[in-house]
Coordinates of C-alpha atoms in Angstrom, one line a residue:
X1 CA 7.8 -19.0 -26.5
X2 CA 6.7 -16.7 -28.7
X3 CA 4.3 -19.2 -30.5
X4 CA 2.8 -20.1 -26.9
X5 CA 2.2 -16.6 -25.8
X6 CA 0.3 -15.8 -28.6
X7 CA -1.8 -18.7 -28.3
X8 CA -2.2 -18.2 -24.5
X9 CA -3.1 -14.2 -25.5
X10 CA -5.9 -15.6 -28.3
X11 CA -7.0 -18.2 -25.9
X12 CA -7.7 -14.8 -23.4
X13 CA -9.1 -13.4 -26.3
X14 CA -6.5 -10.6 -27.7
X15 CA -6.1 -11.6 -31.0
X16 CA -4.1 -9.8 -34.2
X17 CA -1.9 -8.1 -32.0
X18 CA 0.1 -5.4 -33.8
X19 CA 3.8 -6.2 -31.8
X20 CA 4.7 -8.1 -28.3
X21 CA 7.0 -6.9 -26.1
X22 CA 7.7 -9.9 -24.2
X23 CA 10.0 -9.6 -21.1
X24 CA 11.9 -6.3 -22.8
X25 CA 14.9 -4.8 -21.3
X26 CA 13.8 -1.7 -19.3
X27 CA 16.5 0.3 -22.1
X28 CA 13.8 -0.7 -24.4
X29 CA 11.1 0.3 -22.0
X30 CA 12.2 3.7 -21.3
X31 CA 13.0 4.3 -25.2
X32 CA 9.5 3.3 -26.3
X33 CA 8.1 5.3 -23.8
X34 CA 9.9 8.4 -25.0
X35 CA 9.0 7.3 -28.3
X36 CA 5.5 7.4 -27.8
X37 CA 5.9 10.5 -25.8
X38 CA 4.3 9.1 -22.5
X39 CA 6.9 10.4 -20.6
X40 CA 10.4 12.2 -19.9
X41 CA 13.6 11.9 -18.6
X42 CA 15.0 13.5 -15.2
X43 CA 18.2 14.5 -15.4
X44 CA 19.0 11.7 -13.3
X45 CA 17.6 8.9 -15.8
X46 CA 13.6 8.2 -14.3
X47 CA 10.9 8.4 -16.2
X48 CA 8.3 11.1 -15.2
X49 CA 4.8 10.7 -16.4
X50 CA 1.4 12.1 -15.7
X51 CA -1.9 9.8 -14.8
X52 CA -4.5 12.1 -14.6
X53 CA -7.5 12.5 -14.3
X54 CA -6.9 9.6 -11.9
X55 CA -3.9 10.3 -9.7
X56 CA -4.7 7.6 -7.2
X57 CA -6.8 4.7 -6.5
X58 CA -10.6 5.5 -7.1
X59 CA -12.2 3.1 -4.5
X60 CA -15.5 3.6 -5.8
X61 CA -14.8 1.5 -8.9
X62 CA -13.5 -1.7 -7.3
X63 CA -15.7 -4.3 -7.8
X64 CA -15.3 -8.3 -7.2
X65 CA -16.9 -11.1 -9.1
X66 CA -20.0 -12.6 -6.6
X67 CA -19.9 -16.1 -7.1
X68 CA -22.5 -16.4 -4.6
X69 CA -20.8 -19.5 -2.5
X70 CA -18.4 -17.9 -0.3
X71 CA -19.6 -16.5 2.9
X72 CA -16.4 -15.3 3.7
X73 CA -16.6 -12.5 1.2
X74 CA -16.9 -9.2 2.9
X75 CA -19.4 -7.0 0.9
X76 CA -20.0 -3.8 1.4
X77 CA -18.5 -0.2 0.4
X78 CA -15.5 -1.2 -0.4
X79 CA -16.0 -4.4 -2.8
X80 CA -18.8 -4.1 -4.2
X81 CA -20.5 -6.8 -6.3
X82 CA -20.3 -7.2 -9.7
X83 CA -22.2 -10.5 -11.8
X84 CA -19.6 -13.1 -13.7
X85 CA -21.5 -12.7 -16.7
X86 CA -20.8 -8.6 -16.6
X87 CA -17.2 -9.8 -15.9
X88 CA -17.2 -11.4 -18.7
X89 CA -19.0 -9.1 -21.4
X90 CA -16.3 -6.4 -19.9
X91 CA -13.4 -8.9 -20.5
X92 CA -14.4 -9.3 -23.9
X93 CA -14.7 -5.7 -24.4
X94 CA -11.6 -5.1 -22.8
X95 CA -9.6 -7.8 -24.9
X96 CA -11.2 -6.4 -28.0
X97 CA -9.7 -2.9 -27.4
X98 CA -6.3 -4.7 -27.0
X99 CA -6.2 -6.2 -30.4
X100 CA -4.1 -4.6 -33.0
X101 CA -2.2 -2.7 -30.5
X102 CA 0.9 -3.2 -29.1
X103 CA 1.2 -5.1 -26.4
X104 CA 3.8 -5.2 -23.1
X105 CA 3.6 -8.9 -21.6
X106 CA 6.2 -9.0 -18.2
X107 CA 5.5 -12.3 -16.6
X108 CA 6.9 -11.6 -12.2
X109 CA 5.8 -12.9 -9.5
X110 CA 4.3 -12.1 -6.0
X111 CA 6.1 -13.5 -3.1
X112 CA 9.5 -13.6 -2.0
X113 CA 8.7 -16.9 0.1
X114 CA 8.5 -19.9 -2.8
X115 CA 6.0 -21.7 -0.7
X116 CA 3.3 -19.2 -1.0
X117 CA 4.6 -17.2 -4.2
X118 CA 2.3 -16.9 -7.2
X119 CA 3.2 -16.3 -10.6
X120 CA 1.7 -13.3 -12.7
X121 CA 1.4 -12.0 -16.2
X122 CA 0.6 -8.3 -17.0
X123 CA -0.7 -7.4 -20.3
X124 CA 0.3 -3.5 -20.5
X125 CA -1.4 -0.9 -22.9
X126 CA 2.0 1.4 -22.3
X127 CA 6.0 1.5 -22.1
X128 CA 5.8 2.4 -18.9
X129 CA 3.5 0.7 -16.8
X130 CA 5.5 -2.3 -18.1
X131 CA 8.7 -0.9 -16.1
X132 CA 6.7 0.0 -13.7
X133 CA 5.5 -3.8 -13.3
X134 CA 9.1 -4.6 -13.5
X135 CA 10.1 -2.4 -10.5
X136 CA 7.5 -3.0 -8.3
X137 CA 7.0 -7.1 -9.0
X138 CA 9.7 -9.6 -8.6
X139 CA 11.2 -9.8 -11.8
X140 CA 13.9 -11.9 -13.4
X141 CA 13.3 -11.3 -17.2
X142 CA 12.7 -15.0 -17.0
X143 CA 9.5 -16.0 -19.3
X144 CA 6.5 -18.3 -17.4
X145 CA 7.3 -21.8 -19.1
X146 CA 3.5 -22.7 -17.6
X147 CA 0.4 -20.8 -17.6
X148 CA 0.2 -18.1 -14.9
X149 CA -1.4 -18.1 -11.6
X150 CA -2.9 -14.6 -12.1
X151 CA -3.6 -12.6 -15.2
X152 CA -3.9 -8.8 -14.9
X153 CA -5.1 -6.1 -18.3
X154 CA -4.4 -3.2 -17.9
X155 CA -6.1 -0.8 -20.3
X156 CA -6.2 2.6 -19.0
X157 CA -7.0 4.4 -22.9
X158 CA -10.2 2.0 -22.9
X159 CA -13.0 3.3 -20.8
X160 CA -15.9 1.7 -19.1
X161 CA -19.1 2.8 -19.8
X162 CA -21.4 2.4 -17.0
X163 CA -24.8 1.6 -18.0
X164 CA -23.8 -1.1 -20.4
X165 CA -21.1 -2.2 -17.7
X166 CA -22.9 -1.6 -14.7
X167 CA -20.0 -0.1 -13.1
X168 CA -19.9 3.8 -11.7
X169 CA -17.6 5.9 -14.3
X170 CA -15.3 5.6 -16.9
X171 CA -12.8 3.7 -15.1
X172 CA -13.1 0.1 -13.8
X173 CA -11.3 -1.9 -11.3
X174 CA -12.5 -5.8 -11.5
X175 CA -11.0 -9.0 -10.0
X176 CA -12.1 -12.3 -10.2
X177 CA -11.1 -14.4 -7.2
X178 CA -11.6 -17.6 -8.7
X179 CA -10.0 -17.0 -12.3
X180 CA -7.1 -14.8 -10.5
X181 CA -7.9 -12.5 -13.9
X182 CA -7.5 -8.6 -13.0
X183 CA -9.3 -6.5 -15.3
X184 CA -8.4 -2.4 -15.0
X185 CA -9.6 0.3 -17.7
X186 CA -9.8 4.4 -17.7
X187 CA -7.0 4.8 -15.4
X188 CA -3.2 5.1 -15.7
X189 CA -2.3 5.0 -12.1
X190 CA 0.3 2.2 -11.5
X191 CA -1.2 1.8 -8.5
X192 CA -4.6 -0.2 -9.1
X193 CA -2.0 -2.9 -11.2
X194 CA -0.4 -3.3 -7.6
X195 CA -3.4 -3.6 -5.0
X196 CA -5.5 -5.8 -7.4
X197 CA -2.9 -7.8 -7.5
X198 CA -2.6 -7.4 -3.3
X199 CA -6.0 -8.0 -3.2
X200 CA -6.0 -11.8 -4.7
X201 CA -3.1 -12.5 -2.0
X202 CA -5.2 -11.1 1.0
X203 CA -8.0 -13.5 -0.1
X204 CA -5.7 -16.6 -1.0
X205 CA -3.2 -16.5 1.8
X206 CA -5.1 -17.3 5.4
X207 CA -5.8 -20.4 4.1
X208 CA -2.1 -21.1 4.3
X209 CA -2.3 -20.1 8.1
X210 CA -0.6 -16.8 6.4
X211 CA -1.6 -13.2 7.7
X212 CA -1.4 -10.9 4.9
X213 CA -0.6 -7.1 5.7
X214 CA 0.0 -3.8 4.9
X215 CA 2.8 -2.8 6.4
X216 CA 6.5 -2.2 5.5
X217 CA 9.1 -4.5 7.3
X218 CA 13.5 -4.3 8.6
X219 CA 15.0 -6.3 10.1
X220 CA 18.6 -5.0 12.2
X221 CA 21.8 -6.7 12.8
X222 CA 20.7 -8.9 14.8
X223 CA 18.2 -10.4 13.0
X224 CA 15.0 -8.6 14.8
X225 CA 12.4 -8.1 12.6
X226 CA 10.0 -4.6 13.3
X227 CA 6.5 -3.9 10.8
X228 CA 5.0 -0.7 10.3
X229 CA 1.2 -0.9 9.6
X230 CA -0.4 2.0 7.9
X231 CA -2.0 3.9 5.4
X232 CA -0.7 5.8 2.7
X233 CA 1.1 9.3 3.9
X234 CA 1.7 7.7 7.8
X235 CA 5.5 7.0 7.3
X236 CA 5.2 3.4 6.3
X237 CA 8.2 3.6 3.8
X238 CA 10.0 7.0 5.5
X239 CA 10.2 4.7 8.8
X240 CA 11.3 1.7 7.6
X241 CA 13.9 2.8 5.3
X242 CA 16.8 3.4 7.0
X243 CA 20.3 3.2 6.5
X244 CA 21.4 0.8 9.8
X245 CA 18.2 -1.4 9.1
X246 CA 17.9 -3.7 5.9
X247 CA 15.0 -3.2 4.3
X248 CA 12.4 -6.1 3.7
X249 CA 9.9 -4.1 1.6
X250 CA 8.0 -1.3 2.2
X251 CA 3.8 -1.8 1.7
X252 CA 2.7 -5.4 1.2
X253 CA 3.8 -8.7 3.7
X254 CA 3.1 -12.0 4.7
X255 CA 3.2 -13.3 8.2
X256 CA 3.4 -17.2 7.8
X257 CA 5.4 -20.5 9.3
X258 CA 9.0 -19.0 8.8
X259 CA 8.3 -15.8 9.4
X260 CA 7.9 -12.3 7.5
X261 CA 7.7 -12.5 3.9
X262 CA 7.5 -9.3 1.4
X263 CA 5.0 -9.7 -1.6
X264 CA 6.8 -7.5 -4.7
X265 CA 10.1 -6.6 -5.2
X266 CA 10.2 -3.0 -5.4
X267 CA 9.2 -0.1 -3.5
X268 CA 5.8 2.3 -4.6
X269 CA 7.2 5.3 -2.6
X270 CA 5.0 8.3 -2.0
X271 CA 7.1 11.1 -2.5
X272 CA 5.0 14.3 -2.4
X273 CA 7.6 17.1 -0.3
X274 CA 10.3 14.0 -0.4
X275 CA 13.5 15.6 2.1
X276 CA 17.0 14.7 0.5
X277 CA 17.9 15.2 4.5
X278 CA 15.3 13.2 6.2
X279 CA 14.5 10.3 3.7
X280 CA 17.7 9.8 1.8
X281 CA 17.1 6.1 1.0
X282 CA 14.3 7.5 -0.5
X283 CA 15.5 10.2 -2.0
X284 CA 18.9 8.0 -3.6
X285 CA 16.4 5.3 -5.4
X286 CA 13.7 7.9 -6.4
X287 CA 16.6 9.8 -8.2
X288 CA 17.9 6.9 -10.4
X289 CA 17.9 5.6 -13.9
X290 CA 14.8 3.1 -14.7
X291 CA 12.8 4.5 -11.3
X292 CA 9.1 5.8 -12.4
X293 CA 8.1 8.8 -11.4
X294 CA 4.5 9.6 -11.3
X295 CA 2.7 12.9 -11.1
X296 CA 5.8 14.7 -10.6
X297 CA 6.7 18.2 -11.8
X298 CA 9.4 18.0 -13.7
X299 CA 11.6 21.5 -15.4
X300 CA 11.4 21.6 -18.9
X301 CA 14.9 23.1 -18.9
X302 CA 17.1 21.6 -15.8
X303 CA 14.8 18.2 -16.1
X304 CA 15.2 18.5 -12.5
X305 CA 12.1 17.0 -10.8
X306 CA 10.4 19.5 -8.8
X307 CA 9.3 17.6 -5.1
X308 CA 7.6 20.1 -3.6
X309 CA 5.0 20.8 -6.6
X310 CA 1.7 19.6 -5.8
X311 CA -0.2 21.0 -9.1
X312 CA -0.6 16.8 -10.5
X313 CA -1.4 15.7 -7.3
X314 CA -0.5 15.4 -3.3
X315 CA 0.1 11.4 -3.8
X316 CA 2.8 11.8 -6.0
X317 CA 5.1 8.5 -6.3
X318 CA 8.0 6.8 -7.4
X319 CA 8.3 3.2 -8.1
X320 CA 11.6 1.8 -8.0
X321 CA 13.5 -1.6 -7.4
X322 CA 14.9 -3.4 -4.2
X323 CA 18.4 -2.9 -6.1
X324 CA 18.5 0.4 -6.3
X325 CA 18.8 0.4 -1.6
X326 CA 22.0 -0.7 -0.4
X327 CA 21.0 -2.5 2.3
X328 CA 18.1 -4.5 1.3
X329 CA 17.4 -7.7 3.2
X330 CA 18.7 -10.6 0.7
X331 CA 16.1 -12.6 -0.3
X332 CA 13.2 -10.3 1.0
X333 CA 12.2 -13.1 3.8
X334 CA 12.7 -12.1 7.5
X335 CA 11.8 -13.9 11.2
X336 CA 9.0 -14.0 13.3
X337 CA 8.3 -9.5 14.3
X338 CA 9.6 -8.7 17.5
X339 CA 7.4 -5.4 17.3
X340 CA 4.9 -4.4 15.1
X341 CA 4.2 -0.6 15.0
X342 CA 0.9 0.6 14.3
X343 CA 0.9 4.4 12.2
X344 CA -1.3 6.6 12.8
X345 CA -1.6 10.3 10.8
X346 CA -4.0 11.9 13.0
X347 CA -4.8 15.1 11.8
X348 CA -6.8 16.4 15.3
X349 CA -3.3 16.2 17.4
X350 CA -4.9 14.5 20.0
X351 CA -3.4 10.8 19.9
X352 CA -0.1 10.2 21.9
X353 CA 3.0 10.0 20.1
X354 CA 3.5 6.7 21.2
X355 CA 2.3 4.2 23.1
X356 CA 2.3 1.0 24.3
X357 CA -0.8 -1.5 23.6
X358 CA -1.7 -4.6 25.4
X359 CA -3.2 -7.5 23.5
X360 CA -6.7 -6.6 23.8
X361 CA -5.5 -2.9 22.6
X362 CA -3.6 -4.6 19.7
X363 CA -6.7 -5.9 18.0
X364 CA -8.8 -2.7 18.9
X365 CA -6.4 -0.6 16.9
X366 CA -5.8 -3.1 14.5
X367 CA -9.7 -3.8 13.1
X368 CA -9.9 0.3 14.3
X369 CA -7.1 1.1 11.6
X370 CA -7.2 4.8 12.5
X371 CA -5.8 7.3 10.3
X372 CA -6.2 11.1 8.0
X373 CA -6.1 10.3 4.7
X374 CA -4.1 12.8 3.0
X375 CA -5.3 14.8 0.1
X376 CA -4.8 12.7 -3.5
X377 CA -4.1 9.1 -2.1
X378 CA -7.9 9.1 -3.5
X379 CA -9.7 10.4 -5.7
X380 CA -12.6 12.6 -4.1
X381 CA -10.6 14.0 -1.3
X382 CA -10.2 17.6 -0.6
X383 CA -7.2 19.3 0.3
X384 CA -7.6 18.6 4.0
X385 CA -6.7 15.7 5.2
X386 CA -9.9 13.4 6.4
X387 CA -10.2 11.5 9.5
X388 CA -11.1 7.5 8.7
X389 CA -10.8 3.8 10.3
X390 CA -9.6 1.6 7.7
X391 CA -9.9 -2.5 9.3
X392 CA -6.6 -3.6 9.6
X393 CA -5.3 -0.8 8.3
X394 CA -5.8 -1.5 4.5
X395 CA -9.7 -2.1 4.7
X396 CA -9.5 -1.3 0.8
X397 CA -7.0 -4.2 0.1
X398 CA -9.1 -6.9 2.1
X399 CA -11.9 -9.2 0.7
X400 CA -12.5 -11.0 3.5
X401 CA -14.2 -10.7 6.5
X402 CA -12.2 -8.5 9.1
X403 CA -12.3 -11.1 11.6
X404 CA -10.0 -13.5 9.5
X405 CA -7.1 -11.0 9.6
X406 CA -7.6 -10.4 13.5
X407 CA -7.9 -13.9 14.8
X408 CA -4.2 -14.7 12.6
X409 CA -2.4 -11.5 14.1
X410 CA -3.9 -12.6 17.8
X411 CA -2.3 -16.2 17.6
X412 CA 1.0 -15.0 16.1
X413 CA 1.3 -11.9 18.3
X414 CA 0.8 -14.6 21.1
X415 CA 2.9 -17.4 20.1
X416 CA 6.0 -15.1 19.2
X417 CA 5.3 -12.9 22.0
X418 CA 5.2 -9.9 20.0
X419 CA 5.1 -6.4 21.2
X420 CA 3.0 -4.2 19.9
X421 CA 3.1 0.0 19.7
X422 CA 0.8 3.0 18.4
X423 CA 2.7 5.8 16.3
X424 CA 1.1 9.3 15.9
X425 CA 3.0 10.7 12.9
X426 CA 0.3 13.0 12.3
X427 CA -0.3 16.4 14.0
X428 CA 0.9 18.2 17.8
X429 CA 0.5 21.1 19.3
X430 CA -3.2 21.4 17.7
X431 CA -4.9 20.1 14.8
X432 CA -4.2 20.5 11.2
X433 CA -5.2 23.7 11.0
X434 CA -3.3 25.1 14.1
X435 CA -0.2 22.5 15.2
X436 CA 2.6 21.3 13.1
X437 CA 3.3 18.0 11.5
X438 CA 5.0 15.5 14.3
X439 CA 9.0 15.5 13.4
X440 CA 10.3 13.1 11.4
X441 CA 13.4 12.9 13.6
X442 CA 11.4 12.9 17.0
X443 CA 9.4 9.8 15.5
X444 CA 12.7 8.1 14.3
X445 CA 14.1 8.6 18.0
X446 CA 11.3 7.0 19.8
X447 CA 11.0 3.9 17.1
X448 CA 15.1 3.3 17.9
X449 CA 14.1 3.8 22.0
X450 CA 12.0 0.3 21.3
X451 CA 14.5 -1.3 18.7
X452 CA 17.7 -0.6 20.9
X453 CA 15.8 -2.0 24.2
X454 CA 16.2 1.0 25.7
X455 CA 12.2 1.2 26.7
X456 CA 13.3 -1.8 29.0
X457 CA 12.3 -1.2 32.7
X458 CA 10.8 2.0 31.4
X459 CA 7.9 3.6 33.2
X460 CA 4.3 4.5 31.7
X461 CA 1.6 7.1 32.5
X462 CA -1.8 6.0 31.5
X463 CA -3.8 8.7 28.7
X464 CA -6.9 9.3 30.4
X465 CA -9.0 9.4 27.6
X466 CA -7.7 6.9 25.1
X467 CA -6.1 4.5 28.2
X468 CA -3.3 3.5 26.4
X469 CA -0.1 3.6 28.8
X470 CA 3.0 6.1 27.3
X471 CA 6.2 6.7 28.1
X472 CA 7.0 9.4 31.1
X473 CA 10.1 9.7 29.2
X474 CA 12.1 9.0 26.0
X475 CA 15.9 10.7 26.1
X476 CA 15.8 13.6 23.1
X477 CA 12.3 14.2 23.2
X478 CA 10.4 17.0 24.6
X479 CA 8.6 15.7 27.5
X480 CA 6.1 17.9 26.8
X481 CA 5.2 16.0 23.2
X482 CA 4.4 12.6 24.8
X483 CA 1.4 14.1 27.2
X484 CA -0.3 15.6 24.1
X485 CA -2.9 18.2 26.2
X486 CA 0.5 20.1 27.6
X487 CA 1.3 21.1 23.8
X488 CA -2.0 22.8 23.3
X489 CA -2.5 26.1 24.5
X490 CA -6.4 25.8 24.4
X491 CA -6.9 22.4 27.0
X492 CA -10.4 22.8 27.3
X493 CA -10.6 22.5 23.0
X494 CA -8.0 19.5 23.8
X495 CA -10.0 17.6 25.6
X496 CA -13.3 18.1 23.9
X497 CA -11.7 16.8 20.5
X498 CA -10.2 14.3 22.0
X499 CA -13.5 12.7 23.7
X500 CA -15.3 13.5 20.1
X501 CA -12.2 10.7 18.4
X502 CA -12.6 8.3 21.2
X503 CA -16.4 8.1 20.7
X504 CA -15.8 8.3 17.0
X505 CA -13.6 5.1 17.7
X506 CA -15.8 3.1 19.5
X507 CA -19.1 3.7 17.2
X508 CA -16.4 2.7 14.3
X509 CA -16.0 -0.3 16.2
X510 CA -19.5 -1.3 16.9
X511 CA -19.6 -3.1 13.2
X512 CA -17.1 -5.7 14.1
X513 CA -19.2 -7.2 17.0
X514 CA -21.1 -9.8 14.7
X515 CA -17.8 -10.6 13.9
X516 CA -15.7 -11.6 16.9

């Protein structure tokens, strides 16, 4: 195969290469990486490396290839436009930096259900990003016998430069939809290898009749299937990594015929403050030999890694395997959801803890995708948290038009008879500034209230501002916490904030009109 990679490689235009790596064992990852100083041990066995200057997506240099016959493209901030001929002349200068270097190929896939799976090939510029692509991707060590459905460089020592490439910095996301060719230069977060890749399923996959989503998924003994939507630092992977729930995967799904369906086959854990207490799934496979470790401060003596040190960066993460959870869900595929979850981090203190949403809410909330980013998940973000809507809630992820994603989740929510809920792991008491972050255990105690059935025959108070109809009670928690104005001292300052988010929430949703 050897022969037929390097004729595929020349044929992409990396030529004279220096040494392949083809499919190595992650031993050989991990001791090239060393080798090469990218990295170091824990003294557990990850690998801890830094990324900067770019310690998280930078959403101002995505760009997808207009080729000017789709209407269903959705242009705007987010994807931005970029020529096929400048996607090409940056190819070329991208392959030319790759030649006489060596290379990491891992050929995986995307797609634990074979019906929609794709296959993929990532061409790494380091050790590590190559087990990185190994733990995050499904991977077999197995090599493609036939040309892959989706090629993705990644380049992060080659910069862009953007007059001649028309782009906005040194770095430079680009994906071409038709090709399936990923094209990523100036920055060493593993992360942009994993959305672009995201981003080509989002656009393939409705036209299977298949709703892609970002969300984690469980499923519990029974076979009931829950999803937690959200954006990064909600509780997506805290929530849905538990020890009596197996675990279908943690960011990226598919919602088709048969059900639930996780895209990779590893976890990209955000692990910034990471509890050994309150996460310990987490905490196990983020401690383990062959898990990556980005951004982390690590002691030079102990080689203990250091959780609670921000100085890298707030989104600091760890990207490990399915196999290193115990109770994974075998074969990553799950049945139709019997409730979806919808995470919200809302840094004003003013949404319920939870609450119950009717259909019309559900897609409201859904195209509304509100949330605080946290501090580092992007690059340009201050160390307050920001208050954003982002559609569905991965609006960065999505190339098409937000009404594609809203019309699939209304007929499956419909035909399955899902249930869906709203989730304020963000702030009580006050805002950022003056209440404290919700509980991890109080949010785990009402998500089991809904799993167990014991919300059955429940009663609900409706929130007068935002309508949505909450519990009057949950056994083991405060009562106090689910009528949020009763946990501020200042009520007057309660209420005004809270009218403030509900108009911000309906200007927000003004834009989808000429959609729906």
């Amino acid at each position: 195969m050897v022969s037929s990679l390097n004729n595929w490689l020349e044929e992409l235009g990396i030529v004279h290469q220096i040494e392949i790596l083809h499919n190595p064992n992650r031993s050989v990852l991990i001791e090239r990486s060393l080798k090469e100083e990218e990295g170091v041990l824990t003294n557990d066995g990850a690998l801890g490396l830094i990324t900067t200057p770019y310690t998280g997506r930078s959403p101002n240099d995505k760009f997808i290839v207009d080729y000017q016959d789709r209407s269903d493209l959705w242009w705007g901030d987010v994807n931005q436009r970029i020529s096929q001929d400048d996607f090409c002349r940056f190819q070329s200068r991208i392959t030319a930096y790759l030649n006489k270097r060596k290379l990491y190929v891992i050929d995986c896939y995307i797609g634990t259900d074979i019906n929609y799976r794709l296959s993929v090939r990532v061409i790494a510029e380091f050790a590590w990003q190559a087990l990185a692509v190994q733990n995050l991707f499904i991977y077999d060590s197995l090599v493609h016998t036939e040309e892959p459905d989706m090629t993705i460089l990644a380049a992060p020592g080659f910069n862009s430069q953007p007059v001649l490439d028309h782009v906005n910095s040194k770095a430079a996301i680009m994906i071409d939809l038709h090709k399936k060719i990923v094209l990523i230069a100036g920055s060493k977060y593993v992360g942009e290898i994993k959305k672009s890749a995201f981003t080509i399923m989002n656009a393939i996959l409705p036209d299977f009749n298949v709703l892609p989503m970002h969300c984690s998924a469980n499923v519990g003994d029974d076979g009931d299937v829950a999803l937690y939507f959200g954006l990064s630092g909600t509780g997506k992977t805290t929530l849905s990594s538990t020890s009596d729930r197996k675990l279908i995967g943690d960011d990226e799904h598919g919602w088709g015929e048969n059900g639930v369906f996780n895209f990779e086959g590893g976890c990209y854990a955000k692990i910034i403050r990471l509890n050994r207490d309150h996460e310990p799934v987490i905490w196990k496979a983020t401690n383990q030999y062959g898990t990556v470790l980005e951004n982390v401060v690590i002691e030079p003596g102990t080689r203990i890694a250091d959780f609670n040190d921000a100085r890298y960066a707030e989104n600091s993460r760890a990207a490990y395997h399915l196999d290193c959870i115990d109770n994974i869900m075998p074969g990553g595929i799950g049945g139709h959801p019997k409730n979806l979850f919808f995470l919200t981090a809302d840094a004003f203190g003013v949404m319920p803890p939870l609450a119950k949403l009717d259909q019309d809410q559900a897609i409201y909330y859904f195209l509304s995708g509100y949330t605080s980013k946290i501090a580092g998940t992007e690059r340009g973000l201050g160390q307050e948290p920001k208050a954003t809507f982002s559609t569905c809630f991965g609006e960065p992820f999505l190339p098409l038009t937000p009404n594609i994603y809203a019309k699939l989740l209304k007929e499956k929510m419909v035909a399955h008879k899902s249930q869906i809920w709203l989730i304020n792991t963000g702030w009580t008491g006050g805002d950022y500034s003056t209440g404290k972050r919700m509980p991890i255990p109080h949010t785990r105690r009402m998500i089991n209230w809904i799993l167990q059935g014991e919300h059955i025959g429940s009663s609900y108070h409706i929130d007068p501002i935002f309508n949505l109809s909450i519990p009057n009670e949950i056994p083991g928690i405060p009562t106090d916490l689910l009528y949020p104005v009763k946990t501020w001292k200042d009520k007057s300052a309660f209420n005004k904030i809270a009218k403030k988010l509900r108009t911000d929430f309906d200007n927000n949703f003004r834009k989808f009109e000429r959609f729906l």
